[in-house]
GROMACS .gro file of C-alpha atoms in nm:
model
  279
    1MET     CA    1  -1.367   1.629  -0.561
    2GLU     CA    2  -1.300   1.749  -0.913
    3ARG     CA    3  -1.495   1.660  -1.225
    4ILE     CA    4  -1.249   1.601  -1.508
    5GLU     CA    5  -1.483   1.468  -1.781
    6HIS     CA    6  -1.848   1.499  -1.873
    7HIS     CA    7  -2.031   1.373  -2.182
    8ALA     CA    8  -2.400   1.372  -2.274
    9SER     CA    9  -2.516   1.014  -2.327
   10PHE     CA   10  -2.868   0.874  -2.378
   11SER     CA   11  -3.019   1.191  -2.226
   12GLY     CA   12  -2.806   1.137  -1.917
   13ARG     CA   13  -2.444   1.227  -1.847
   14GLN     CA   14  -2.126   1.024  -1.823
   15GLU     CA   15  -1.879   1.188  -1.588
   16VAL     CA   16  -1.532   1.113  -1.449
   17TRP     CA   17  -1.427   1.249  -1.111
   18GLN     CA   18  -1.106   1.244  -0.911
   19HIS     CA   19  -1.064   1.290  -0.537
   20THR     CA   20  -0.817   1.236  -0.256
   21SER     CA   21  -0.892   0.902  -0.092
   22ARG     CA   22  -0.836   0.850   0.278
   23SER     CA   23  -0.839   0.471   0.225
   24THR     CA   24  -0.569   0.453  -0.040
   25GLY     CA   25  -0.380   0.769   0.051
   26CYS     CA   26  -0.370   0.892  -0.307
   27THR     CA   27  -0.582   1.046  -0.581
   28MET     CA   28  -0.847   0.806  -0.709
   29LYS     CA   29  -1.067   0.834  -1.017
   30PHE     CA   30  -1.413   0.695  -1.084
   31GLY     CA   31  -1.659   0.709  -1.369
   32ILE     CA   32  -2.023   0.780  -1.289
   33TYR     CA   33  -2.320   0.770  -1.524
   34LEU     CA   34  -2.616   0.980  -1.417
   35PRO     CA   35  -2.937   0.874  -1.594
   36PRO     CA   36  -3.199   1.131  -1.695
   37ALA     CA   37  -3.394   1.070  -1.375
   38ALA     CA   38  -3.091   1.155  -1.164
   39LEU     CA   39  -3.024   1.472  -1.362
   40ALA     CA   40  -3.384   1.570  -1.289
   41GLY     CA   41  -3.315   1.536  -0.916
   42GLU     CA   42  -3.468   1.194  -0.855
   43ARG     CA   43  -3.278   0.966  -0.618
   44CYS     CA   44  -3.175   0.655  -0.809
   45PRO     CA   45  -3.027   0.318  -0.710
   46VAL     CA   46  -2.654   0.276  -0.766
   47LEU     CA   47  -2.487  -0.010  -0.950
   48TYR     CA   48  -2.113  -0.046  -0.888
   49TRP     CA   49  -1.890  -0.199  -1.157
   50LEU     CA   50  -1.547  -0.342  -1.071
   51SER     CA   51  -1.309  -0.384  -1.364
   52GLY     CA   52  -1.041  -0.644  -1.426
   53LEU     CA   53  -0.664  -0.660  -1.448
   54THR     CA   54  -0.486  -0.366  -1.617
   55CYS     CA   55  -0.807  -0.161  -1.640
   56THR     CA   56  -0.878   0.193  -1.526
   57GLU     CA   57  -1.215   0.362  -1.482
   58GLN     CA   58  -1.215   0.415  -1.859
   59ASN     CA   59  -1.250   0.059  -1.991
   60PHE     CA   60  -1.604  -0.003  -1.878
   61ILE     CA   61  -1.745   0.341  -1.952
   62THR     CA   62  -1.609   0.343  -2.309
   63LYS     CA   63  -1.648  -0.024  -2.414
   64ALA     CA   64  -1.941  -0.191  -2.236
   65GLY     CA   65  -2.232   0.005  -2.383
   66ALA     CA   66  -2.373   0.043  -2.033
   67GLN     CA   67  -2.517   0.393  -2.061
   68ARG     CA   68  -2.814   0.291  -2.277
   69HIS     CA   69  -2.924   0.032  -2.020
   70ALA     CA   70  -2.855   0.254  -1.720
   71ALA     CA   71  -3.075   0.523  -1.873
   72ALA     CA   72  -3.354   0.275  -1.946
   73HIS     CA   73  -3.355   0.141  -1.589
   74ASP     CA   74  -3.290   0.473  -1.408
   75LEU     CA   75  -2.970   0.340  -1.250
   76ILE     CA   76  -2.663   0.539  -1.153
   77VAL     CA   77  -2.353   0.340  -1.249
   78VAL     CA   78  -2.019   0.392  -1.075
   79ALA     CA   79  -1.694   0.244  -1.211
   80PRO     CA   80  -1.384   0.307  -0.997
   81ASP     CA   81  -1.022   0.251  -1.092
   82THR     CA   82  -0.877  -0.092  -1.010
   83SER     CA   83  -0.598   0.020  -0.777
   84PRO     CA   84  -0.407   0.312  -0.629
   85ARG     CA   85  -0.172   0.479  -0.877
   86GLY     CA   86   0.119   0.719  -0.866
   87ALA     CA   87   0.494   0.755  -0.881
   88ASN     CA   88   0.537   0.693  -0.506
   89ILE     CA   89   0.300   0.395  -0.485
   90ALA     CA   90   0.427   0.037  -0.485
   91ASN     CA   91   0.417  -0.141  -0.819
   92ASP     CA   92   0.542  -0.452  -0.996
   93ALA     CA   93   0.670  -0.512  -1.347
   94ALA     CA   94   0.408  -0.783  -1.405
   95TYR     CA   95   0.060  -0.688  -1.528
   96ASP     CA   96  -0.112  -0.904  -1.264
   97LEU     CA   97   0.031  -0.740  -0.951
   98GLY     CA   98   0.052  -0.384  -0.826
   99GLN     CA   99  -0.095  -0.082  -1.003
  100GLY     CA  100  -0.390  -0.195  -1.217
  101ALA     CA  101  -0.419  -0.516  -1.014
  102GLY     CA  102  -0.548  -0.429  -0.668
  103PHE     CA  103  -0.767  -0.742  -0.642
  104TYR     CA  104  -1.013  -0.549  -0.420
  105VAL     CA  105  -0.850  -0.665  -0.095
  106ASP     CA  106  -0.712  -0.469   0.200
  107ALA     CA  107  -0.339  -0.545   0.187
  108THR     CA  108  -0.153  -0.621   0.508
  109GLU     CA  109   0.199  -0.675   0.371
  110THR     CA  110   0.482  -0.434   0.294
  111PRO     CA  111   0.503  -0.244   0.060
  112TRP     CA  112   0.139  -0.281  -0.040
  113ALA     CA  113  -0.040  -0.207   0.287
  114ALA     CA  114   0.033   0.167   0.274
  115HIS     CA  115  -0.200   0.225  -0.022
  116PHE     CA  116  -0.366  -0.097  -0.141
  117GLN     CA  117  -0.681  -0.078   0.071
  118MET     CA  118  -0.919  -0.137  -0.216
  119GLN     CA  119  -1.186  -0.327  -0.025
  120THR     CA  120  -1.231  -0.041   0.220
  121TYR     CA  121  -1.233   0.204  -0.069
  122VAL     CA  122  -1.491   0.016  -0.278
  123ALA     CA  123  -1.719  -0.105   0.000
  124ASP     CA  124  -1.709   0.191   0.240
  125GLU     CA  125  -1.547   0.513   0.121
  126LEU     CA  126  -1.676   0.526  -0.236
  127PRO     CA  127  -2.045   0.453  -0.157
  128ALA     CA  128  -2.039   0.715   0.120
  129LEU     CA  129  -1.894   0.966  -0.127
  130ILE     CA  130  -2.150   0.883  -0.395
  131GLU     CA  131  -2.444   0.905  -0.157
  132GLN     CA  132  -2.320   1.238  -0.021
  133HIS     CA  133  -2.256   1.415  -0.350
  134PHE     CA  134  -2.499   1.263  -0.602
  135PRO     CA  135  -2.876   1.190  -0.609
  136ALA     CA  136  -2.822   0.830  -0.500
  137SER     CA  137  -3.060   0.619  -0.297
  138ALA     CA  138  -2.944   0.359  -0.043
  139ALA     CA  139  -3.023   0.074  -0.288
  140ARG     CA  140  -2.693  -0.070  -0.415
  141GLY     CA  141  -2.593  -0.348  -0.653
  142ILE     CA  142  -2.248  -0.465  -0.756
  143PHE     CA  143  -2.102  -0.646  -1.057
  144GLY     CA  144  -1.771  -0.682  -1.236
  145HIS     CA  145  -1.544  -0.868  -1.476
  146SER     CA  146  -1.258  -1.112  -1.416
  147MET     CA  147  -1.058  -0.972  -1.121
  148GLY     CA  148  -1.352  -0.734  -1.079
  149GLY     CA  149  -1.595  -1.025  -1.088
  150HIS     CA  150  -1.400  -1.170  -0.797
  151GLY     CA  151  -1.420  -0.830  -0.630
  152ALA     CA  152  -1.796  -0.802  -0.678
  153LEU     CA  153  -1.869  -1.150  -0.543
  154VAL     CA  154  -1.637  -1.117  -0.245
  155THR     CA  155  -1.752  -0.766  -0.157
  156ALA     CA  156  -2.118  -0.870  -0.157
  157LEU     CA  157  -2.046  -1.185   0.045
  158ARG     CA  158  -1.831  -1.002   0.300
  159HIS     CA  159  -2.093  -0.731   0.359
  160PRO     CA  160  -2.437  -0.893   0.398
  161GLY     CA  161  -2.714  -0.637   0.382
  162ARG     CA  162  -2.496  -0.382   0.200
  163TYR     CA  163  -2.598  -0.481  -0.154
  164ARG     CA  164  -2.931  -0.592  -0.296
  165SER     CA  165  -2.803  -0.756  -0.616
  166VAL     CA  166  -2.481  -0.906  -0.752
  167SER     CA  167  -2.356  -1.051  -1.080
  168ALA     CA  168  -2.031  -1.111  -1.267
  169PHE     CA  169  -1.868  -1.173  -1.603
  170SER     CA  170  -1.587  -1.430  -1.616
  171PRO     CA  171  -1.503  -1.396  -1.246
  172ILE     CA  172  -1.201  -1.541  -1.067
  173VAL     CA  173  -1.426  -1.742  -0.837
  174ALA     CA  174  -1.161  -1.924  -0.634
  175PRO     CA  175  -0.849  -1.705  -0.615
  176SER     CA  176  -0.691  -1.917  -0.343
  177GLN     CA  177  -0.684  -2.211  -0.588
  178VAL     CA  178  -0.563  -2.050  -0.913
  179PRO     CA  179  -0.235  -1.881  -1.020
  180TRP     CA  180  -0.366  -1.525  -1.064
  181GLY     CA  181  -0.522  -1.525  -0.720
  182GLN     CA  182  -0.245  -1.710  -0.540
  183LYS     CA  183   0.016  -1.465  -0.667
  184ALA     CA  184  -0.184  -1.158  -0.565
  185LEU     CA  185  -0.308  -1.289  -0.231
  186ALA     CA  186   0.040  -1.403  -0.127
  187ALA     CA  187   0.183  -1.060  -0.208
  188TYR     CA  188  -0.092  -0.854  -0.049
  189LEU     CA  189  -0.186  -1.077   0.247
  190GLY     CA  190   0.126  -1.289   0.304
  191ASN     CA  191   0.181  -1.660   0.256
  192ARG     CA  192  -0.123  -1.752   0.468
  193PRO     CA  193  -0.372  -1.964   0.275
  194ASP     CA  194  -0.606  -1.964   0.576
  195VAL     CA  195  -0.636  -1.584   0.545
  196TRP     CA  196  -0.688  -1.604   0.169
  197LYS     CA  197  -1.017  -1.788   0.221
  198ALA     CA  198  -1.175  -1.470   0.356
  199TRP     CA  199  -1.121  -1.323   0.008
  200ASP     CA  200  -1.237  -1.627  -0.190
  201ALA     CA  201  -1.600  -1.638  -0.310
  202THR     CA  202  -1.603  -2.017  -0.335
  203ALA     CA  203  -1.492  -2.045   0.028
  204LEU     CA  204  -1.727  -1.770   0.151
  205ILE     CA  205  -2.035  -1.934  -0.001
  206ALA     CA  206  -2.017  -2.212   0.258
  207THR     CA  207  -2.092  -1.975   0.546
  208ALA     CA  208  -2.305  -1.714   0.370
  209HIS     CA  209  -2.635  -1.643   0.545
  210GLU     CA  210  -2.768  -1.397   0.289
  211ARG     CA  211  -2.901  -1.539  -0.037
  212LEU     CA  212  -2.854  -1.282  -0.314
  213PRO     CA  213  -2.919  -1.465  -0.643
  214LEU     CA  214  -2.598  -1.476  -0.848
  215LEU     CA  215  -2.592  -1.431  -1.224
  216ILE     CA  216  -2.263  -1.527  -1.388
  217ASP     CA  217  -2.185  -1.522  -1.759
  218GLN     CA  218  -1.877  -1.708  -1.878
  219GLY     CA  219  -1.755  -1.752  -2.235
  220ASP     CA  220  -1.652  -2.107  -2.323
  221ALA     CA  221  -1.380  -1.972  -2.558
  222ASP     CA  222  -1.223  -1.766  -2.279
  223GLU     CA  223  -0.846  -1.820  -2.289
  224PHE     CA  224  -0.827  -1.796  -1.908
  225LEU     CA  225  -1.115  -2.033  -1.832
  226GLN     CA  226  -0.932  -2.352  -1.737
  227GLN     CA  227  -0.634  -2.207  -1.552
  228HIS     CA  228  -0.757  -1.895  -1.375
  229LEU     CA  229  -1.138  -1.877  -1.368
  230ARG     CA  230  -1.270  -2.227  -1.284
  231PRO     CA  231  -1.645  -2.147  -1.253
  232GLU     CA  232  -1.718  -2.513  -1.182
  233LEU     CA  233  -1.566  -2.466  -0.836
  234LEU     CA  234  -1.819  -2.200  -0.743
  235LEU     CA  235  -2.101  -2.401  -0.898
  236ALA     CA  236  -2.014  -2.702  -0.680
  237ALA     CA  237  -1.992  -2.485  -0.367
  238CYS     CA  238  -2.332  -2.328  -0.439
  239GLN     CA  239  -2.495  -2.663  -0.505
  240GLU     CA  240  -2.360  -2.801  -0.178
  241VAL     CA  241  -2.531  -2.535   0.034
  242GLY     CA  242  -2.826  -2.451  -0.193
  243TYR     CA  243  -2.703  -2.104  -0.285
  244PRO     CA  244  -2.894  -1.957  -0.586
  245LEU     CA  245  -2.658  -1.936  -0.885
  246GLU     CA  246  -2.737  -1.901  -1.255
  247LEU     CA  247  -2.415  -1.987  -1.440
  248ARG     CA  248  -2.450  -1.929  -1.814
  249MET     CA  249  -2.175  -2.072  -2.033
  250GLN     CA  250  -2.185  -1.868  -2.354
  251PRO     CA  251  -2.064  -2.060  -2.665
  252GLY     CA  252  -1.787  -1.894  -2.865
  253TYR     CA  253  -1.732  -1.593  -2.638
  254ASP     CA  254  -1.391  -1.493  -2.503
  255HIS     CA  255  -1.269  -1.270  -2.216
  256SER     CA  256  -1.305  -0.937  -2.394
  257TYR     CA  257  -1.543  -0.643  -2.378
  258TYR     CA  258  -1.710  -0.778  -2.694
  259PHE     CA  259  -1.839  -1.051  -2.460
  260ILE     CA  260  -1.938  -0.807  -2.187
  261ALA     CA  261  -2.121  -0.577  -2.429
  262SER     CA  262  -2.315  -0.873  -2.570
  263PHE     CA  263  -2.479  -0.960  -2.236
  264ILE     CA  264  -2.461  -0.638  -2.035
  265GLY     CA  265  -2.831  -0.576  -2.094
  266ASP     CA  266  -2.921  -0.901  -1.917
  267HIS     CA  267  -2.716  -0.797  -1.617
  268PHE     CA  268  -2.883  -0.457  -1.597
  269ALA     CA  269  -3.221  -0.630  -1.604
  270HIS     CA  270  -3.105  -0.871  -1.330
  271HIS     CA  271  -3.004  -0.581  -1.105
  272ALA     CA  272  -3.298  -0.355  -1.190
  273LYS     CA  273  -3.544  -0.626  -1.091
  274THR     CA  274  -3.432  -0.585  -0.729
  275LEU     CA  275  -3.293  -0.233  -0.719
  276SER     CA  276  -3.583  -0.059  -0.888
  277ALA     CA  277  -3.832  -0.235  -0.661
  278SER     CA  278  -3.643  -0.137  -0.347
  279ALA     CA  279  -3.527   0.215  -0.430
   0.00000   0.00000   0.00000
């Protein structure tokens, strides 16, 4: 691993690292914020952030205002890139497929399968790396935005017992039923809607045995709300099986990081309530 950035922030340190990933077969980058407690050698819980379409590890660490809250709650925060990248890695001209749009699945189709193993990277390889090289405890939470909100929900649901808290901003809750998700899932997993359901939070809720309370914030002025996000589908699925969901529709807010920064403190408090108690 190589540290390529470091910045003092709220008495902690924001860093960016790069490393060769065995999952994706390329160099991957991630941002990591180490709160003051971690710099002092204390093992801290880790909160993983998954970003949305077109993002890198930079968007969250520069725009969300997360460092203040991470320092206050003694949480390490890790923000990986959204996909493999490089000149020899498959890509697409569209912004919603290929590099910058990994959708946090393990691709099975050519040409994507060679590198687009983002679920394995996020759920297995990256946590192992963080817990080996940083003062991280085994207490983990996960959250994200848009495509990353989908990733956070699906990753938590697919790995019961791995995470102790989960939340999302403007998530794609039912990718098998909306254009963004259908396009990506068909490309990465093939034209097999039955397989897509294993990567669809709304479908996974029906068989979930673990009950991690979900906090979701969604702006009602989000330009993608009606076509791509459809939070009402997840709400109905949760109500049907009694899954704990707090869906907060926020008046006047859109899909941007202005929205995320406005409510990020609530999400840190949501995660800290569980992570700090179980660290």
